[in-house]
mmCIF file of C-alpha atoms and ligand atoms in Angstrom:
data_model
loop_
_atom_site.group_PDB
_atom_site.id
_atom_site.type_symbol
_atom_site.label_atom_id
_atom_site.label_comp_id
_atom_site.label_asym_id
_atom_site.label_seq_id
_atom_site.Cartn_x
_atom_site.Cartn_y
_atom_site.Cartn_z
ATOM 1 C CA MET A 676 105.105 113.540 125.307
ATOM 2 C CA GLY A 677 108.886 113.952 125.604
ATOM 3 C CA GLU A 678 111.097 116.464 123.845
ATOM 4 C CA ARG A 679 111.665 114.393 120.756
ATOM 5 C CA ASP A 680 109.240 114.408 117.853
ATOM 6 C CA GLN A 681 107.173 111.252 117.880
ATOM 7 C CA TYR A 682 106.777 108.722 115.039
ATOM 8 C CA VAL A 683 105.471 105.162 114.958
ATOM 9 C CA VAL A 684 105.069 102.119 112.764
ATOM 10 C CA ILE A 685 101.684 100.439 113.098
ATOM 11 C CA GLY A 686 101.000 96.852 112.073
ATOM 12 C CA ASN A 687 99.994 93.378 113.158
ATOM 13 C CA PRO A 688 102.300 91.522 113.596
ATOM 14 C CA ILE A 689 104.939 94.181 114.282
ATOM 15 C CA GLU A 690 107.481 92.400 116.473
ATOM 16 C CA HIS A 691 110.049 91.879 113.692
ATOM 17 C CA SER A 692 109.773 95.317 112.101
ATOM 18 C CA LYS A 693 113.142 96.884 111.349
ATOM 19 C CA SER A 694 111.666 100.361 110.909
ATOM 20 C CA PRO A 695 112.583 101.647 114.411
ATOM 21 C CA GLN A 696 116.234 100.638 113.888
ATOM 22 C CA ILE A 697 116.284 102.260 110.444
ATOM 23 C CA HIS A 698 114.714 105.538 111.552
ATOM 24 C CA TYR A 699 116.952 105.802 114.618
ATOM 25 C CA MET A 700 119.964 105.470 112.329
ATOM 26 C CA PHE A 701 118.499 108.137 110.021
ATOM 27 C CA GLY A 702 117.861 110.398 113.026
ATOM 28 C CA GLU A 703 121.413 110.057 114.319
ATOM 29 C CA GLN A 704 122.917 110.566 110.915
ATOM 30 C CA THR A 705 120.947 113.761 110.179
ATOM 31 C CA GLY A 706 120.823 115.118 113.737
ATOM 32 C CA GLU A 707 117.008 115.121 113.704
ATOM 33 C CA PRO A 708 115.506 114.679 117.191
ATOM 34 C CA ILE A 709 113.022 111.867 116.586
ATOM 35 C CA GLU A 710 111.632 109.029 118.630
ATOM 36 C CA TYR A 711 110.190 106.090 116.697
ATOM 37 C CA LYS A 712 108.181 103.254 118.247
ATOM 38 C CA LYS A 713 106.242 100.175 117.191
ATOM 39 C CA ILE A 714 102.525 99.861 117.812
ATOM 40 C CA LEU A 715 100.958 96.422 117.708
ATOM 41 C CA CYS A 716 97.437 97.299 116.680
ATOM 42 C CA PRO A 717 94.445 94.968 117.100
ATOM 43 C CA LEU A 718 92.554 94.175 113.910
ATOM 44 C CA GLY A 719 89.725 96.690 113.665
ATOM 45 C CA GLY A 720 91.579 99.148 115.916
ATOM 46 C CA PHE A 721 93.568 101.083 113.319
ATOM 47 C CA THR A 722 91.554 104.324 113.201
ATOM 48 C CA ARG A 723 91.566 104.576 116.972
ATOM 49 C CA ALA A 724 95.312 103.932 117.208
ATOM 50 C CA VAL A 725 96.168 106.607 114.630
ATOM 51 C CA THR A 726 93.764 109.268 115.870
ATOM 52 C CA ASP A 727 94.901 108.788 119.487
ATOM 53 C CA PHE A 728 98.559 108.980 118.470
ATOM 54 C CA PHE A 729 98.060 112.135 116.408
ATOM 55 C CA ALA A 730 95.826 113.730 119.087
ATOM 56 C CA GLU A 731 98.710 113.305 121.531
ATOM 57 C CA GLY A 732 101.034 115.208 119.191
ATOM 58 C CA GLY A 733 102.498 112.384 117.063
ATOM 59 C CA LEU A 734 103.808 113.777 113.780
ATOM 60 C CA GLY A 735 103.926 110.787 111.467
ATOM 61 C CA ALA A 736 103.292 107.088 111.083
ATOM 62 C CA ASN A 737 104.413 104.246 108.901
ATOM 63 C CA VAL A 738 101.740 101.679 108.214
ATOM 64 C CA THR A 739 102.365 98.055 107.428
ATOM 65 C CA VAL A 740 100.454 94.783 106.949
ATOM 66 C CA PRO A 741 97.460 94.546 107.208
ATOM 67 C CA PHE A 742 96.531 98.221 107.573
ATOM 68 C CA LYS A 743 97.695 99.915 104.359
ATOM 69 C CA LEU A 744 94.148 99.997 102.994
ATOM 70 C CA ASP A 745 92.809 101.367 106.276
ATOM 71 C CA ALA A 746 95.443 104.093 106.057
ATOM 72 C CA TYR A 747 94.130 104.966 102.610
ATOM 73 C CA ASP A 748 90.575 105.186 103.963
ATOM 74 C CA LEU A 749 91.525 107.236 106.991
ATOM 75 C CA ALA A 750 93.569 109.859 105.132
ATOM 76 C CA THR A 751 92.122 113.326 104.568
ATOM 77 C CA ALA A 752 94.622 114.129 101.770
ATOM 78 C CA ARG A 753 96.096 111.572 99.368
ATOM 79 C CA SER A 754 98.937 111.683 96.849
ATOM 80 C CA THR A 755 98.492 110.399 93.287
ATOM 81 C CA ARG A 756 100.596 107.365 94.163
ATOM 82 C CA VAL A 757 98.304 106.556 97.072
ATOM 83 C CA GLU A 758 95.224 106.961 94.899
ATOM 84 C CA HIS A 759 96.755 104.622 92.390
ATOM 85 C CA ALA A 760 97.999 102.000 94.831
ATOM 86 C CA ARG A 761 94.782 102.308 96.866
ATOM 87 C CA ALA A 762 97.068 101.873 99.849
ATOM 88 C CA ALA A 763 99.279 104.084 102.014
ATOM 89 C CA ASN A 764 102.388 103.264 104.028
ATOM 90 C CA THR A 765 103.166 106.769 105.319
ATOM 91 C CA LEU A 766 100.963 109.247 107.174
ATOM 92 C CA VAL A 767 101.885 112.832 107.986
ATOM 93 C CA ASN A 768 99.984 114.844 110.607
ATOM 94 C CA LYS A 769 100.095 118.398 109.254
ATOM 95 C CA ASP A 770 97.845 121.472 109.266
ATOM 96 C CA GLY A 771 94.978 119.522 110.803
ATOM 97 C CA LEU A 772 94.994 117.020 107.945
ATOM 98 C CA ILE A 773 96.213 113.447 107.709
ATOM 99 C CA HIS A 774 98.285 113.328 104.526
ATOM 100 C CA ALA A 775 98.847 109.881 103.021
ATOM 101 C CA GLU A 776 101.770 108.871 100.820
ATOM 102 C CA ASN A 777 102.963 105.553 99.465
ATOM 103 C CA THR A 778 106.754 105.334 99.379
ATOM 104 C CA ASP A 779 106.989 101.581 98.658
ATOM 105 C CA GLY A 780 107.137 101.945 94.887
ATOM 106 C CA LEU A 781 109.720 104.736 95.007
ATOM 107 C CA GLY A 782 111.835 102.681 97.401
ATOM 108 C CA PHE A 783 111.601 99.708 95.060
ATOM 109 C CA VAL A 784 112.688 101.687 91.997
ATOM 110 C CA THR A 785 115.501 103.498 93.825
ATOM 111 C CA ASP A 786 116.911 100.230 95.111
ATOM 112 C CA ILE A 787 116.916 98.680 91.659
ATOM 113 C CA VAL A 788 118.130 101.627 89.621
ATOM 114 C CA ARG A 789 120.557 103.265 92.036
ATOM 115 C CA ASN A 790 121.709 100.576 94.469
ATOM 116 C CA LEU A 791 121.702 97.574 92.135
ATOM 117 C CA GLU A 792 122.623 99.763 89.138
ATOM 118 C CA PHE A 793 120.015 98.071 86.969
ATOM 119 C CA PRO A 794 118.339 100.566 84.593
ATOM 120 C CA ILE A 795 114.689 99.678 83.980
ATOM 121 C CA VAL A 796 114.296 101.659 80.770
ATOM 122 C CA ASP A 797 113.600 99.367 77.769
ATOM 123 C CA LYS A 798 113.643 96.239 79.923
ATOM 124 C CA SER A 799 111.167 93.391 79.806
ATOM 125 C CA ILE A 800 109.692 92.782 83.262
ATOM 126 C CA LEU A 801 107.723 89.925 84.758
ATOM 127 C CA ILE A 802 105.812 90.519 87.989
ATOM 128 C CA VAL A 803 104.503 87.464 89.802
ATOM 129 C CA GLY A 804 101.649 88.286 92.182
ATOM 130 C CA ALA A 805 98.801 90.783 91.932
ATOM 131 C CA GLY A 806 98.063 91.793 95.518
ATOM 132 C CA GLY A 807 98.861 95.014 97.345
ATOM 133 C CA ALA A 808 102.636 94.656 96.907
ATOM 134 C CA ALA A 809 102.363 94.407 93.108
ATOM 135 C CA ARG A 810 99.861 97.262 92.909
ATOM 136 C CA GLY A 811 102.188 99.546 94.887
ATOM 137 C CA ILE A 812 105.137 99.201 92.485
ATOM 138 C CA LEU A 813 103.328 99.321 89.172
ATOM 139 C CA LEU A 814 103.057 103.062 88.540
ATOM 140 C CA PRO A 815 106.628 103.922 89.666
ATOM 141 C CA LEU A 816 107.816 101.064 87.445
ATOM 142 C CA VAL A 817 105.888 102.368 84.412
ATOM 143 C CA GLU A 818 107.437 105.810 84.965
ATOM 144 C CA GLU A 819 110.870 104.225 84.397
ATOM 145 C CA ARG A 820 109.718 103.359 80.851
ATOM 146 C CA PRO A 821 110.313 99.640 80.521
ATOM 147 C CA LYS A 822 109.617 97.960 77.164
ATOM 148 C CA ARG A 823 107.170 95.392 78.514
ATOM 149 C CA ILE A 824 105.449 94.520 81.778
ATOM 150 C CA MET A 825 103.686 91.210 82.293
ATOM 151 C CA VAL A 826 101.785 90.549 85.520
ATOM 152 C CA VAL A 827 100.857 86.951 86.287
ATOM 153 C CA ASN A 828 99.012 85.604 89.262
ATOM 154 C CA ARG A 829 97.646 82.379 90.733
ATOM 155 C CA THR A 830 94.229 84.032 90.349
ATOM 156 C CA PRO A 831 94.543 85.362 86.765
ATOM 157 C CA ASP A 832 91.620 87.811 86.993
ATOM 158 C CA LYS A 833 93.453 89.840 89.614
ATOM 159 C CA ALA A 834 96.434 90.212 87.256
ATOM 160 C CA ARG A 835 94.120 91.322 84.442
ATOM 161 C CA GLU A 836 92.408 93.849 86.685
ATOM 162 C CA LEU A 837 95.756 95.239 87.817
ATOM 163 C CA ILE A 838 97.052 95.728 84.281
ATOM 164 C CA LYS A 839 93.751 97.337 83.304
ATOM 165 C CA SER A 840 94.156 99.829 86.140
ATOM 166 C CA ILE A 841 97.365 101.272 84.638
ATOM 167 C CA GLU A 842 96.324 101.321 80.998
ATOM 168 C CA ALA A 843 95.179 104.937 81.244
ATOM 169 C CA ASP A 844 98.500 105.976 82.798
ATOM 170 C CA THR A 845 100.535 104.435 79.994
ATOM 171 C CA LYS A 846 98.754 106.095 77.064
ATOM 172 C CA GLY A 847 101.454 107.512 74.823
ATOM 173 C CA PHE A 848 104.192 105.256 76.255
ATOM 174 C CA PRO A 849 105.527 102.607 73.857
ATOM 175 C CA ILE A 850 105.004 99.874 76.432
ATOM 176 C CA VAL A 851 103.545 96.387 76.028
ATOM 177 C CA LEU A 852 101.262 95.355 78.898
ATOM 178 C CA LEU A 853 100.354 91.707 79.428
ATOM 179 C CA SER A 854 98.577 89.728 82.108
ATOM 180 C CA GLY A 855 97.537 86.180 82.826
ATOM 181 C CA GLY A 856 97.858 83.113 84.992
ATOM 182 C CA LEU A 857 101.082 81.431 86.113
ATOM 183 C CA GLN A 858 100.827 78.910 83.287
ATOM 184 C CA ASP A 859 100.796 81.737 80.738
ATOM 185 C CA VAL A 860 104.509 82.422 81.261
ATOM 186 C CA VAL A 861 106.242 80.301 78.681
ATOM 187 C CA GLU A 862 109.899 80.199 77.695
ATOM 188 C CA ASP A 863 110.945 83.805 77.330
ATOM 189 C CA GLU A 864 113.707 86.366 77.759
ATOM 190 C CA PHE A 865 112.595 88.516 80.666
ATOM 191 C CA ASP A 866 115.300 90.894 81.935
ATOM 192 C CA MET A 867 113.814 91.107 85.382
ATOM 193 C CA ILE A 868 111.446 89.050 87.496
ATOM 194 C CA VAL A 869 109.825 90.444 90.642
ATOM 195 C CA ASN A 870 108.391 88.207 93.315
ATOM 196 C CA ALA A 871 105.380 90.108 94.632
ATOM 197 C CA THR A 872 103.689 87.021 96.076
ATOM 198 C CA SER A 873 103.630 85.966 99.682
ATOM 199 C CA SER A 874 104.419 82.377 98.619
ATOM 200 C CA SER A 875 107.690 82.222 100.567
ATOM 201 C CA LEU A 876 105.774 82.914 103.798
ATOM 202 C CA SER A 877 103.883 79.674 103.297
ATOM 203 C CA GLY A 878 107.073 77.788 102.376
ATOM 204 C CA ASP A 879 105.538 76.789 99.027
ATOM 205 C CA ALA A 880 107.864 76.281 96.050
ATOM 206 C CA PHE A 881 107.979 79.293 93.734
ATOM 207 C CA PRO A 882 105.215 78.566 91.227
ATOM 208 C CA LEU A 883 106.941 79.101 87.860
ATOM 209 C CA SER A 884 109.007 77.107 85.398
ATOM 210 C CA SER A 885 112.674 78.051 85.278
ATOM 211 C CA ASN A 886 113.154 78.935 81.602
ATOM 212 C CA VAL A 887 111.777 82.457 81.563
ATOM 213 C CA LEU A 888 114.881 84.591 82.129
ATOM 214 C CA GLY A 889 117.216 86.073 79.575
ATOM 215 C CA PRO A 890 120.962 86.589 80.120
ATOM 216 C CA ASN A 891 121.950 89.221 82.763
ATOM 217 C CA ALA A 892 118.524 88.991 84.375
ATOM 218 C CA LEU A 893 117.744 90.413 87.799
ATOM 219 C CA ALA A 894 115.550 88.382 90.160
ATOM 220 C CA TYR A 895 114.111 90.677 92.835
ATOM 221 C CA ASP A 896 112.227 89.473 95.880
ATOM 222 C CA MET A 897 110.078 92.150 97.507
ATOM 223 C CA MET A 898 110.208 90.111 100.697
ATOM 224 C CA TYR A 899 113.132 90.401 103.024
ATOM 225 C CA GLY A 900 114.429 87.711 105.333
ATOM 226 C CA LYS A 901 117.697 86.282 106.592
ATOM 227 C CA ASP A 902 117.282 82.883 105.033
ATOM 228 C CA ASP A 903 117.072 81.560 101.508
ATOM 229 C CA THR A 904 113.535 81.707 100.171
ATOM 230 C CA SER A 905 111.788 79.481 97.649
ATOM 231 C CA PHE A 906 112.155 82.409 95.249
ATOM 232 C CA SER A 907 115.923 82.791 95.690
ATOM 233 C CA ARG A 908 116.332 79.025 95.223
ATOM 234 C CA TRP A 909 114.202 79.201 92.084
ATOM 235 C CA ALA A 910 116.247 82.164 90.803
ATOM 236 C CA SER A 911 119.521 80.218 91.191
ATOM 237 C CA VAL A 912 118.120 77.306 89.223
ATOM 238 C CA ALA A 913 116.799 79.754 86.597
ATOM 239 C CA LYS A 914 120.355 81.160 86.300
ATOM 240 C CA ALA A 915 119.508 84.727 87.251
ATOM 241 C CA TYR A 916 122.584 86.919 86.870
ATOM 242 C CA GLN A 917 121.745 88.914 89.980
ATOM 243 C CA ILE A 918 119.454 87.981 92.896
ATOM 244 C CA SER A 919 118.274 90.507 95.454
ATOM 245 C CA ASP A 920 115.951 90.452 98.414
ATOM 246 C CA GLY A 921 113.886 93.458 99.499
ATOM 247 C CA LEU A 922 116.179 94.892 102.187
ATOM 248 C CA GLY A 923 117.263 97.791 99.985
ATOM 249 C CA MET A 924 113.642 98.569 99.161
ATOM 250 C CA LEU A 925 112.807 98.549 102.860
ATOM 251 C CA VAL A 926 115.537 101.078 103.645
ATOM 252 C CA GLU A 927 114.782 103.258 100.610
ATOM 253 C CA GLN A 928 111.042 103.456 101.346
ATOM 254 C CA ALA A 929 111.931 104.422 104.910
ATOM 255 C CA ALA A 930 114.261 107.142 103.593
ATOM 256 C CA GLU A 931 111.409 108.575 101.497
ATOM 257 C CA SER A 932 109.137 108.621 104.562
ATOM 258 C CA PHE A 933 111.879 110.289 106.615
ATOM 259 C CA PHE A 934 112.284 112.927 103.916
ATOM 260 C CA LEU A 935 108.542 113.643 103.928
ATOM 261 C CA TRP A 936 108.547 114.057 107.689
ATOM 262 C CA ARG A 937 111.831 115.892 108.242
ATOM 263 C CA GLY A 938 112.772 117.418 104.885
ATOM 264 C CA LYS A 939 116.196 115.749 105.049
ATOM 265 C CA ARG A 940 117.376 112.907 102.859
ATOM 266 C CA PRO A 941 119.377 110.319 104.799
ATOM 267 C CA GLU A 942 122.234 108.328 103.328
ATOM 268 C CA THR A 943 121.010 104.760 102.910
ATOM 269 C CA ARG A 944 123.984 102.573 102.060
ATOM 270 C CA ALA A 945 125.532 102.593 105.533
ATOM 271 C CA VAL A 946 122.150 101.758 107.033
ATOM 272 C CA MET A 947 121.740 98.781 104.697
ATOM 273 C CA GLU A 948 125.193 97.527 105.603
ATOM 274 C CA ALA A 949 124.467 97.880 109.310
ATOM 275 C CA LEU A 950 121.244 95.896 108.946
ATOM 276 C CA ARG A 951 122.944 93.155 106.943
ATOM 277 C CA ALA A 952 125.554 92.861 109.672
ATOM 278 C CA THR A 953 122.999 92.287 112.444
HETATM 279 P P1 ATR B 1168 100.474 91.720 99.564
HETATM 280 O O1 ATR B 1168 99.824 92.944 100.111
HETATM 281 O O2 ATR B 1168 101.730 91.327 100.304
HETATM 282 O O3 ATR B 1168 100.652 91.763 98.090
HETATM 283 P P2 ATR B 1168 98.153 90.097 99.177
HETATM 284 O O4 ATR B 1168 97.425 91.287 98.697
HETATM 285 O O5 ATR B 1168 97.483 89.139 100.119
HETATM 286 O O6 ATR B 1168 99.480 90.518 99.928
HETATM 287 O O7 ATR B 1168 98.696 89.297 97.896
HETATM 288 C C1 ATR B 1168 99.422 88.116 97.989
HETATM 289 C C2 ATR B 1168 99.823 87.669 96.597
HETATM 290 O O8 ATR B 1168 100.595 86.458 96.705
HETATM 291 C C3 ATR B 1168 98.657 87.341 95.694
HETATM 292 O O9 ATR B 1168 99.009 87.658 94.369
HETATM 293 C C4 ATR B 1168 98.514 85.821 95.885
HETATM 294 O O10 ATR B 1168 97.869 85.155 94.824
HETATM 295 P P3 ATR B 1168 96.238 85.095 94.792
HETATM 296 O O11 ATR B 1168 95.771 86.444 94.326
HETATM 297 O O12 ATR B 1168 95.945 84.009 93.834
HETATM 298 O O13 ATR B 1168 95.809 84.782 96.199
HETATM 299 C C5 ATR B 1168 99.960 85.431 95.922
HETATM 300 N N1 ATR B 1168 100.242 84.141 96.574
HETATM 301 C C6 ATR B 1168 100.178 83.860 97.892
HETATM 302 N N2 ATR B 1168 100.554 82.578 98.136
HETATM 303 C C7 ATR B 1168 100.862 82.034 96.925
HETATM 304 C C8 ATR B 1168 101.327 80.755 96.488
HETATM 305 N N3 ATR B 1168 101.549 79.777 97.361
HETATM 306 N N4 ATR B 1168 101.539 80.572 95.174
HETATM 307 C C9 ATR B 1168 101.299 81.568 94.283
HETATM 308 N N5 ATR B 1168 100.889 82.803 94.626
HETATM 309 C C10 ATR B 1168 100.669 83.039 95.924
#
């Protein structure tokens, strides 16, 4: 391998990943000599791809859809967040071990609290969706001490199971936990709604009535794309005070990975602005 330290992002599809751009900007900004590539990995080929890359001297990997669970399985050391999310998005090759971390939830919280200046403490939060994306943000969200979290999902049992999985971690917190199906969200005063579904990928309308937000509410889409999504259209109709896509989360989770790998914390705002401009 060349002189630069090697990192990759592994996924399928991977073509549109912005991670190489982001990490190159971080590298330039901090003076860290890194090279960061994309690997399009065949389904079923994840273990091979990672072990080959690390055997050749690769130092770290980001993992994206659909391999975050495989990354969890492959790891030889896991953080609490990874154990909780049952998924990993960052691998570190160190001391003969493959360390797994999940920086998605931290990136999500940092974007909301610091970049959007929206404190989560005492807020009432509605999460729509109960797949991997929702699972990854739940514990970091609880740690911010909101007043109430409700998770709803097209398949209600998955929402119930997800809420059950954090009950032990919220003992002693004065937090109300609720779960149910999409029809269980009635007129309410949620301060924040998070779209953790993949419904905009399918082009389906966002599956909720529009009278669930209180004044000054934040509508946050974990997905990121250039165009309007069914969620952002829904949020306008629902009179959300602030609407955000997941670009900030994407950059912040990358910054956490970069910090784990290089021990330096990059500045994220300029990187977000550069990405918005392209
Ligand atoms: P991810 O890892 O991105 O969370 P996932 O684990 O496949 O992906 O979860 C996708 C989520 O989007 C699920 O909550 C899914 O609902 P189901 O559990 O009922 O499948 C939700 N979802 C996907 N398409 C949807 C749609 N058209 N309407 C409502 N929810 C949808």
